[in-house]
PDB file of C-alpha atoms in Angstrom:
ATOM      1  CA  MET A   1     153.041  31.340  78.752  1.00  0.00           C
ATOM      2  CA  ILE A   2     151.684  34.722  79.832  1.00  0.00           C
ATOM      3  CA  LEU A   3     154.918  35.586  81.615  1.00  0.00           C
ATOM      4  CA  ARG A   4     156.909  34.509  78.569  1.00  0.00           C
ATOM      5  CA  TYR A   5     154.729  36.664  76.283  1.00  0.00           C
ATOM      6  CA  LYS A   6     155.144  39.685  78.534  1.00  0.00           C
ATOM      7  CA  SER A   7     158.907  39.132  78.630  1.00  0.00           C
ATOM      8  CA  ILE A   8     159.111  38.983  74.833  1.00  0.00           C
ATOM      9  CA  GLN A   9     156.879  42.040  74.512  1.00  0.00           C
ATOM     10  CA  LYS A  10     159.025  43.990  76.970  1.00  0.00           C
ATOM     11  CA  THR A  11     162.186  42.963  75.116  1.00  0.00           C
ATOM     12  CA  ASN A  12     160.709  44.101  71.784  1.00  0.00           C
ATOM     13  CA  ILE A  13     159.774  47.491  73.254  1.00  0.00           C
ATOM     14  CA  MET A  14     163.282  47.928  74.664  1.00  0.00           C
ATOM     15  CA  ILE A  15     164.841  47.068  71.293  1.00  0.00           C
ATOM     16  CA  THR A  16     162.493  49.409  69.422  1.00  0.00           C
ATOM     17  CA  GLN A  17     163.179  52.279  71.790  1.00  0.00           C
ATOM     18  CA  SER A  18     166.928  51.717  72.123  1.00  0.00           C
ATOM     19  CA  PRO A  19     168.625  55.110  71.804  1.00  0.00           C
ATOM     20  CA  PHE A  20     171.485  53.519  69.874  1.00  0.00           C
ATOM     21  CA  LEU A  21     169.179  52.155  67.169  1.00  0.00           C
ATOM     22  CA  LEU A  22     167.290  55.423  66.820  1.00  0.00           C
ATOM     23  CA  ILE A  23     170.476  57.498  66.795  1.00  0.00           C
ATOM     24  CA  ALA A  24     171.915  55.134  64.180  1.00  0.00           C
ATOM     25  CA  PHE A  25     168.775  55.536  62.046  1.00  0.00           C
ATOM     26  CA  ALA A  26     169.007  59.330  62.298  1.00  0.00           C
ATOM     27  CA  ALA A  27     172.686  59.146  61.315  1.00  0.00           C
ATOM     28  CA  LEU A  28     171.813  57.006  58.279  1.00  0.00           C
ATOM     29  CA  LEU A  29     169.399  59.710  57.139  1.00  0.00           C
ATOM     30  CA  HIS A  30     172.178  62.273  57.562  1.00  0.00           C
ATOM     31  CA  ALA A  31     174.541  60.050  55.569  1.00  0.00           C
ATOM     32  CA  SER A  32     172.085  59.794  52.667  1.00  0.00           C
ATOM     33  CA  PHE A  33     172.541  63.458  51.710  1.00  0.00           C
ATOM     34  CA  GLN A  34     174.750  63.928  48.693  1.00  0.00           C
ATOM     35  CA  LEU A  35     176.548  67.281  48.749  1.00  0.00           C
ATOM     36  CA  GLY A  36     179.605  66.085  50.654  1.00  0.00           C
ATOM     37  CA  VAL A  37     179.918  62.986  48.483  1.00  0.00           C
ATOM     38  CA  SER A  38     179.554  65.036  45.286  1.00  0.00           C
ATOM     39  CA  VAL A  39     182.308  67.458  46.245  1.00  0.00           C
ATOM     40  CA  LEU A  40     184.617  64.638  47.368  1.00  0.00           C
ATOM     41  CA  THR A  41     184.243  62.843  44.032  1.00  0.00           C
ATOM     42  CA  MET A  42     184.886  66.137  42.215  1.00  0.00           C
ATOM     43  CA  LEU A  43     187.995  66.691  44.321  1.00  0.00           C
ATOM     44  CA  SER A  44     189.272  63.215  43.493  1.00  0.00           C
ATOM     45  CA  GLY A  45     188.377  63.606  39.827  1.00  0.00           C
ATOM     46  CA  HIS A  46     190.192  66.919  39.473  1.00  0.00           C
ATOM     47  CA  GLY A  47     193.203  65.482  41.290  1.00  0.00           C
ATOM     48  CA  LEU A  48     193.397  62.527  38.920  1.00  0.00           C
ATOM     49  CA  GLY A  49     192.810  64.770  35.902  1.00  0.00           C
ATOM     50  CA  LEU A  50     195.700  67.040  36.890  1.00  0.00           C
ATOM     51  CA  GLY A  51     197.988  64.051  37.260  1.00  0.00           C
ATOM     52  CA  ARG A  52     198.654  64.487  40.969  1.00  0.00           C
ATOM     53  CA  SER A  53     200.477  61.713  42.744  1.00  0.00           C
ATOM     54  CA  PHE A  54     198.413  59.056  44.448  1.00  0.00           C
ATOM     55  CA  ALA A  55     199.840  59.931  47.867  1.00  0.00           C
ATOM     56  CA  ARG A  56     198.972  63.620  47.436  1.00  0.00           C
ATOM     57  CA  LEU A  57     195.462  62.774  46.246  1.00  0.00           C
ATOM     58  CA  MET A  58     194.875  60.571  49.284  1.00  0.00           C
ATOM     59  CA  ARG A  59     196.154  63.301  51.608  1.00  0.00           C
ATOM     60  CA  LEU A  60     193.643  65.742  50.128  1.00  0.00           C
ATOM     61  CA  ASN A  61     190.825  63.202  50.440  1.00  0.00           C
ATOM     62  CA  ILE A  62     191.711  62.359  54.037  1.00  0.00           C
ATOM     63  CA  ALA A  63     191.918  66.065  54.902  1.00  0.00           C
ATOM     64  CA  TYR A  64     188.477  66.591  53.333  1.00  0.00           C
ATOM     65  CA  VAL A  65     186.956  63.781  55.396  1.00  0.00           C
ATOM     66  CA  SER A  66     188.708  65.090  58.504  1.00  0.00           C
ATOM     67  CA  GLY A  67     187.069  68.473  57.968  1.00  0.00           C
ATOM     68  CA  ALA A  68     183.653  66.862  57.635  1.00  0.00           C
ATOM     69  CA  LEU A  69     184.355  64.752  60.746  1.00  0.00           C
ATOM     70  CA  CYS A  70     185.432  67.699  62.885  1.00  0.00           C
ATOM     71  CA  ILE A  71     182.507  69.942  61.970  1.00  0.00           C
ATOM     72  CA  SER A  72     180.063  67.055  62.483  1.00  0.00           C
ATOM     73  CA  VAL A  73     181.440  66.520  65.995  1.00  0.00           C
ATOM     74  CA  LEU A  74     181.207  70.241  66.725  1.00  0.00           C
ATOM     75  CA  LEU A  75     177.638  70.440  65.402  1.00  0.00           C
ATOM     76  CA  PHE A  76     176.506  67.479  67.510  1.00  0.00           C
ATOM     77  CA  ALA A  77     178.209  68.893  70.600  1.00  0.00           C
ATOM     78  CA  GLY A  78     176.856  72.382  69.928  1.00  0.00           C
ATOM     79  CA  VAL A  79     173.279  71.231  69.407  1.00  0.00           C
ATOM     80  CA  TYR A  80     173.582  69.006  72.491  1.00  0.00           C
ATOM     81  CA  TYR A  81     174.747  71.941  74.585  1.00  0.00           C
ATOM     82  CA  LEU A  82     172.013  74.259  73.323  1.00  0.00           C
ATOM     83  CA  THR A  83     169.395  71.572  73.934  1.00  0.00           C
ATOM     84  CA  LEU A  84     170.774  71.021  77.425  1.00  0.00           C
ATOM     85  CA  LEU A  85     170.069  74.681  78.142  1.00  0.00           C
ATOM     86  CA  LEU A  86     166.441  74.056  77.090  1.00  0.00           C
ATOM     87  CA  VAL A  87     165.939  71.060  79.395  1.00  0.00           C
ATOM     88  CA  PRO A  88     163.712  73.131  81.759  1.00  0.00           C
ATOM     89  CA  VAL A  89     161.352  73.494  78.779  1.00  0.00           C
ATOM     90  CA  SER A  90     158.625  70.841  78.561  1.00  0.00           C
ATOM     91  CA  PRO A  91     160.048  67.689  76.897  1.00  0.00           C
ATOM     92  CA  VAL A  92     156.871  67.447  74.827  1.00  0.00           C
ATOM     93  CA  SER A  93     157.717  70.807  73.265  1.00  0.00           C
ATOM     94  CA  LEU A  94     161.200  69.607  72.297  1.00  0.00           C
ATOM     95  CA  TRP A  95     159.850  66.379  70.824  1.00  0.00           C
ATOM     96  CA  GLY A  96     157.247  68.450  68.989  1.00  0.00           C
ATOM     97  CA  VAL A  97     159.987  70.545  67.413  1.00  0.00           C
ATOM     98  CA  ALA A  98     161.773  67.356  66.334  1.00  0.00           C
ATOM     99  CA  THR A  99     158.538  66.025  64.824  1.00  0.00           C
ATOM    100  CA  VAL A 100     157.919  69.187  62.801  1.00  0.00           C
ATOM    101  CA  LEU A 101     161.551  69.510  61.709  1.00  0.00           C
ATOM    102  CA  ASN A 102     161.827  65.939  60.410  1.00  0.00           C
ATOM    103  CA  SER A 103     158.426  65.999  58.705  1.00  0.00           C
ATOM    104  CA  LEU A 104     159.011  69.317  56.931  1.00  0.00           C
ATOM    105  CA  ILE A 105     162.583  68.525  55.928  1.00  0.00           C
ATOM    106  CA  GLY A 106     161.490  65.108  54.666  1.00  0.00           C
ATOM    107  CA  LEU A 107     158.841  66.734  52.478  1.00  0.00           C
ATOM    108  CA  MET A 108     161.376  69.270  51.191  1.00  0.00           C
ATOM    109  CA  VAL A 109     163.840  66.502  50.334  1.00  0.00           C
ATOM    110  CA  VAL A 110     161.212  64.588  48.347  1.00  0.00           C
ATOM    111  CA  LEU A 111     160.105  67.696  46.459  1.00  0.00           C
ATOM    112  CA  PHE A 112     163.193  69.865  46.068  1.00  0.00           C
ATOM    113  CA  TYR A 113     166.452  68.039  46.852  1.00  0.00           C
ATOM    114  CA  PHE A 114     167.209  67.437  43.188  1.00  0.00           C
ATOM    115  CA  ARG A 115     166.419  70.009  40.520  1.00  0.00           C
ATOM    116  CA  ARG A 116     166.660  70.310  36.774  1.00  0.00           C
ATOM    117  CA  THR A 117     169.778  72.031  35.395  1.00  0.00           C
ATOM    118  CA  PRO A 118     171.006  72.770  31.846  1.00  0.00           C
ATOM    119  CA  LYS A 119     173.328  69.765  32.194  1.00  0.00           C
ATOM    120  CA  GLY A 120     170.718  67.396  33.621  1.00  0.00           C
ATOM    121  CA  THR A 121     169.778  66.873  37.240  1.00  0.00           C
ATOM    122  CA  GLY A 122     171.639  68.665  40.013  1.00  0.00           C
ATOM    123  CA  LEU A 123     171.448  69.083  43.756  1.00  0.00           C
ATOM    124  CA  TRP A 124     169.289  71.662  45.504  1.00  0.00           C
ATOM    125  CA  ILE A 125     172.129  74.173  45.925  1.00  0.00           C
ATOM    126  CA  PRO A 126     171.911  77.493  44.031  1.00  0.00           C
ATOM    127  CA  ARG A 127     173.725  77.754  40.723  1.00  0.00           C
ATOM    128  CA  THR A 128     176.244  80.268  42.081  1.00  0.00           C
ATOM    129  CA  MET A 129     177.148  77.962  44.982  1.00  0.00           C
ATOM    130  CA  ALA A 130     177.546  75.007  42.630  1.00  0.00           C
ATOM    131  CA  GLU A 131     179.891  77.012  40.403  1.00  0.00           C
ATOM    132  CA  TYR A 132     181.869  78.175  43.431  1.00  0.00           C
ATOM    133  CA  LEU A 133     182.301  74.627  44.755  1.00  0.00           C
ATOM    134  CA  THR A 134     183.367  73.394  41.310  1.00  0.00           C
ATOM    135  CA  THR A 135     185.940  76.170  41.018  1.00  0.00           C
ATOM    136  CA  ARG A 136     187.104  75.688  44.610  1.00  0.00           C
ATOM    137  CA  THR A 137     187.728  71.965  44.143  1.00  0.00           C
ATOM    138  CA  LYS A 138     189.794  72.645  41.029  1.00  0.00           C
ATOM    139  CA  LYS A 139     191.977  75.091  42.964  1.00  0.00           C
ATOM    140  CA  THR A 140     192.359  72.945  46.076  1.00  0.00           C
ATOM    141  CA  LYS A 141     196.018  71.985  46.318  1.00  0.00           C
ATOM    142  CA  HIS A 142     196.737  71.877  50.041  1.00  0.00           C
ATOM    143  CA  THR A 143     195.345  69.762  52.857  1.00  0.00           C
ATOM    144  CA  GLY A 144     194.170  72.854  54.752  1.00  0.00           C
ATOM    145  CA  GLU A 145     192.017  73.888  51.811  1.00  0.00           C
ATOM    146  CA  ALA A 146     190.578  70.365  51.531  1.00  0.00           C
ATOM    147  CA  PHE A 147     189.861  70.346  55.282  1.00  0.00           C
ATOM    148  CA  THR A 148     187.943  73.636  55.010  1.00  0.00           C
ATOM    149  CA  LEU A 149     186.077  72.388  51.957  1.00  0.00           C
ATOM    150  CA  GLY A 150     184.901  69.261  53.799  1.00  0.00           C
ATOM    151  CA  ALA A 151     183.747  71.294  56.785  1.00  0.00           C
ATOM    152  CA  GLY A 152     181.989  73.821  54.559  1.00  0.00           C
ATOM    153  CA  CYS A 153     179.969  71.150  52.741  1.00  0.00           C
ATOM    154  CA  VAL A 154     178.596  69.823  56.047  1.00  0.00           C
ATOM    155  CA  LEU A 155     177.658  73.359  57.107  1.00  0.00           C
ATOM    156  CA  ALA A 156     176.003  73.989  53.726  1.00  0.00           C
ATOM    157  CA  GLU A 157     173.653  71.044  54.317  1.00  0.00           C
ATOM    158  CA  PHE A 158     172.851  72.052  57.874  1.00  0.00           C
ATOM    159  CA  PRO A 159     169.262  73.059  56.920  1.00  0.00           C
ATOM    160  CA  PHE A 160     168.685  69.400  55.998  1.00  0.00           C
ATOM    161  CA  ILE A 161     170.717  67.589  58.654  1.00  0.00           C
ATOM    162  CA  ILE A 162     169.348  69.636  61.565  1.00  0.00           C
ATOM    163  CA  GLY A 163     166.297  67.329  61.751  1.00  0.00           C
ATOM    164  CA  PRO A 164     168.086  63.999  62.283  1.00  0.00           C
ATOM    165  CA  LEU A 165     170.843  65.724  64.267  1.00  0.00           C
ATOM    166  CA  PHE A 166     168.409  67.290  66.728  1.00  0.00           C
ATOM    167  CA  THR A 167     166.561  63.983  67.021  1.00  0.00           C
ATOM    168  CA  ALA A 168     169.778  62.099  67.816  1.00  0.00           C
ATOM    169  CA  VAL A 169     170.638  64.696  70.450  1.00  0.00           C
ATOM    170  CA  LEU A 170     167.217  64.351  72.094  1.00  0.00           C
ATOM    171  CA  TYR A 171     167.433  60.560  72.201  1.00  0.00           C
ATOM    172  CA  SER A 172     170.898  60.875  73.695  1.00  0.00           C
ATOM    173  CA  LEU A 173     169.827  63.459  76.252  1.00  0.00           C
ATOM    174  CA  TYR A 174     166.671  61.608  77.373  1.00  0.00           C
ATOM    175  CA  SER A 175     168.185  58.125  77.391  1.00  0.00           C
ATOM    176  CA  ASP A 176     169.083  55.983  80.398  1.00  0.00           C
ATOM    177  CA  THR A 177     172.720  55.908  79.293  1.00  0.00           C
ATOM    178  CA  PRO A 178     175.034  57.215  82.044  1.00  0.00           C
ATOM    179  CA  TYR A 179     176.085  60.782  81.422  1.00  0.00           C
ATOM    180  CA  ASN A 180     179.779  59.913  81.128  1.00  0.00           C
ATOM    181  CA  LEU A 181     179.006  57.285  78.456  1.00  0.00           C
ATOM    182  CA  GLN A 182     176.870  59.486  76.221  1.00  0.00           C
ATOM    183  CA  ILE A 183     180.007  60.171  74.185  1.00  0.00           C
ATOM    184  CA  THR A 184     179.223  56.819  72.528  1.00  0.00           C
ATOM    185  CA  HIS A 185     176.092  58.400  71.043  1.00  0.00           C
ATOM    186  CA  LEU A 186     178.194  61.127  69.451  1.00  0.00           C
ATOM    187  CA  LEU A 187     180.718  58.609  68.111  1.00  0.00           C
ATOM    188  CA  LEU A 188     177.951  56.420  66.707  1.00  0.00           C
ATOM    189  CA  TYR A 189     176.176  59.312  64.998  1.00  0.00           C
ATOM    190  CA  VAL A 190     179.293  60.917  63.526  1.00  0.00           C
ATOM    191  CA  GLY A 191     180.791  57.595  62.464  1.00  0.00           C
ATOM    192  CA  ILE A 192     177.701  56.595  60.485  1.00  0.00           C
ATOM    193  CA  SER A 193     177.120  60.079  59.054  1.00  0.00           C
ATOM    194  CA  ILE A 194     180.572  60.250  57.436  1.00  0.00           C
ATOM    195  CA  ALA A 195     180.626  56.574  56.404  1.00  0.00           C
ATOM    196  CA  PRO A 196     179.885  57.338  52.709  1.00  0.00           C
ATOM    197  CA  LEU A 197     182.916  59.637  52.572  1.00  0.00           C
ATOM    198  CA  LEU A 198     185.113  56.964  54.156  1.00  0.00           C
ATOM    199  CA  ILE A 199     183.813  54.392  51.679  1.00  0.00           C
ATOM    200  CA  ILE A 200     184.661  56.617  48.701  1.00  0.00           C
ATOM    201  CA  VAL A 201     188.151  57.337  50.045  1.00  0.00           C
ATOM    202  CA  GLY A 202     188.628  53.606  50.536  1.00  0.00           C
ATOM    203  CA  MET A 203     187.430  52.825  47.007  1.00  0.00           C
ATOM    204  CA  VAL A 204     189.697  55.470  45.492  1.00  0.00           C
ATOM    205  CA  GLY A 205     192.583  54.139  47.571  1.00  0.00           C
ATOM    206  CA  ALA A 206     191.850  50.603  46.369  1.00  0.00           C
ATOM    207  CA  GLY A 207     192.037  51.736  42.743  1.00  0.00           C
ATOM    208  CA  HIS A 208     188.349  51.772  41.819  1.00  0.00           C
ATOM    209  CA  LYS A 209     187.398  54.105  38.996  1.00  0.00           C
ATOM    210  CA  LEU A 210     185.550  57.295  39.887  1.00  0.00           C
ATOM    211  CA  SER A 211     183.329  56.754  36.861  1.00  0.00           C
ATOM    212  CA  THR A 212     181.954  53.608  38.525  1.00  0.00           C
ATOM    213  CA  ILE A 213     181.157  55.529  41.699  1.00  0.00           C
ATOM    214  CA  GLN A 214     179.533  58.367  39.753  1.00  0.00           C
ATOM    215  CA  GLN A 215     177.506  55.957  37.643  1.00  0.00           C
ATOM    216  CA  TRP A 216     176.166  54.232  40.750  1.00  0.00           C
ATOM    217  CA  ARG A 217     175.239  57.576  42.308  1.00  0.00           C
ATOM    218  CA  GLU A 218     173.516  58.733  39.128  1.00  0.00           C
ATOM    219  CA  GLN A 219     171.517  55.512  38.833  1.00  0.00           C
ATOM    220  CA  ASN A 220     170.429  55.549  42.486  1.00  0.00           C
ATOM    221  CA  LYS A 221     170.014  59.265  43.192  1.00  0.00           C
ATOM    222  CA  ARG A 222     166.223  59.134  43.168  1.00  0.00           C
ATOM    223  CA  PHE A 223     166.246  56.078  45.388  1.00  0.00           C
ATOM    224  CA  LEU A 224     168.471  57.892  47.899  1.00  0.00           C
ATOM    225  CA  GLN A 225     166.312  61.009  47.656  1.00  0.00           C
ATOM    226  CA  TYR A 226     163.048  59.224  48.369  1.00  0.00           C
ATOM    227  CA  CYS A 227     164.605  57.031  51.065  1.00  0.00           C
ATOM    228  CA  ALA A 228     165.949  60.106  52.857  1.00  0.00           C
ATOM    229  CA  GLY A 229     162.709  62.049  52.493  1.00  0.00           C
ATOM    230  CA  SER A 230     160.384  59.232  53.485  1.00  0.00           C
ATOM    231  CA  GLY A 231     162.748  58.185  56.270  1.00  0.00           C
ATOM    232  CA  LEU A 232     162.655  61.660  57.778  1.00  0.00           C
ATOM    233  CA  MET A 233     158.867  61.767  57.597  1.00  0.00           C
ATOM    234  CA  LEU A 234     158.630  58.321  59.191  1.00  0.00           C
ATOM    235  CA  LEU A 235     160.988  59.453  61.925  1.00  0.00           C
ATOM    236  CA  GLY A 236     158.765  62.461  62.556  1.00  0.00           C
ATOM    237  CA  ILE A 237     155.675  60.230  62.759  1.00  0.00           C
ATOM    238  CA  TYR A 238     157.440  57.812  65.106  1.00  0.00           C
ATOM    239  CA  ILE A 239     158.458  60.631  67.447  1.00  0.00           C
ATOM    240  CA  TYR A 240     154.922  62.015  67.411  1.00  0.00           C
ATOM    241  CA  VAL A 241     153.366  58.656  68.298  1.00  0.00           C
ATOM    242  CA  ASP A 242     155.997  57.534  70.789  1.00  0.00           C
ATOM    243  CA  LYS A 243     156.822  60.768  72.590  1.00  0.00           C
ATOM    244  CA  ILE A 244     153.807  63.019  72.215  1.00  0.00           C
ATOM    245  CA  ILE A 245     150.714  60.834  71.955  1.00  0.00           C
ATOM    246  CA  ASP A 246     151.966  58.225  74.428  1.00  0.00           C
ATOM    247  CA  GLY A 247     153.645  60.875  76.549  1.00  0.00           C
ATOM    248  CA  GLY A 248     156.681  58.631  77.025  1.00  0.00           C
ATOM    249  CA  TRP A 249     159.293  61.326  77.413  1.00  0.00           C
ATOM    250  CA  GLY A 250     161.992  59.012  78.643  1.00  0.00           C
ATOM    251  CA  ILE A 251     163.256  55.931  76.882  1.00  0.00           C
TER     252      ILE A 251
END
């Protein structure tokens, strides 16, 4: 019985500390941010309003998602490389940075991610940026422009996604996964982080109305905001307890 209990306990610890689960959780927090989704729905809405062909609209949407995909891959790889250069630094220091980043960003998301505007509730972005993105989506006619727009929206939210991104990189770097297989961590993180964009493209392609998508987003925006904010703070607390207090640098 004692051996069985210890085996179950060890299995539970391994599941809890699996780098794939923690990277997936960080990617879900990344995916909960709304700027990329908002611009994609605007792009689709303007395309339908201007009477563009369905094939052309889908090409623009796919190009937009491709831009978000490419810049997400580059950001993960870039942060991984920069973190790799800091490996000689004490691991506790790196985990401490991740703790502070996630906790502060989580608090900012809860307090400031949505703000009051003359037309209701809008995202955190400045008014001038919101007007620019609205104008840019109306003028987007070519796939190259849509690609750049998708990449730009990911970069614009970098101050928020840096927390979960850096955390995913640390769990990848300090995992027991063979070095040549750590590409699976990148694929997992990027795949989950752009999943909402893929879902919207799929819904538009299947003929669902954009008004239904927008209505769902409007009804659940506070839920997504508080889930993202509290999730980031919980992630920061988990890192603090698991990696700093316990001193378990490896996984």
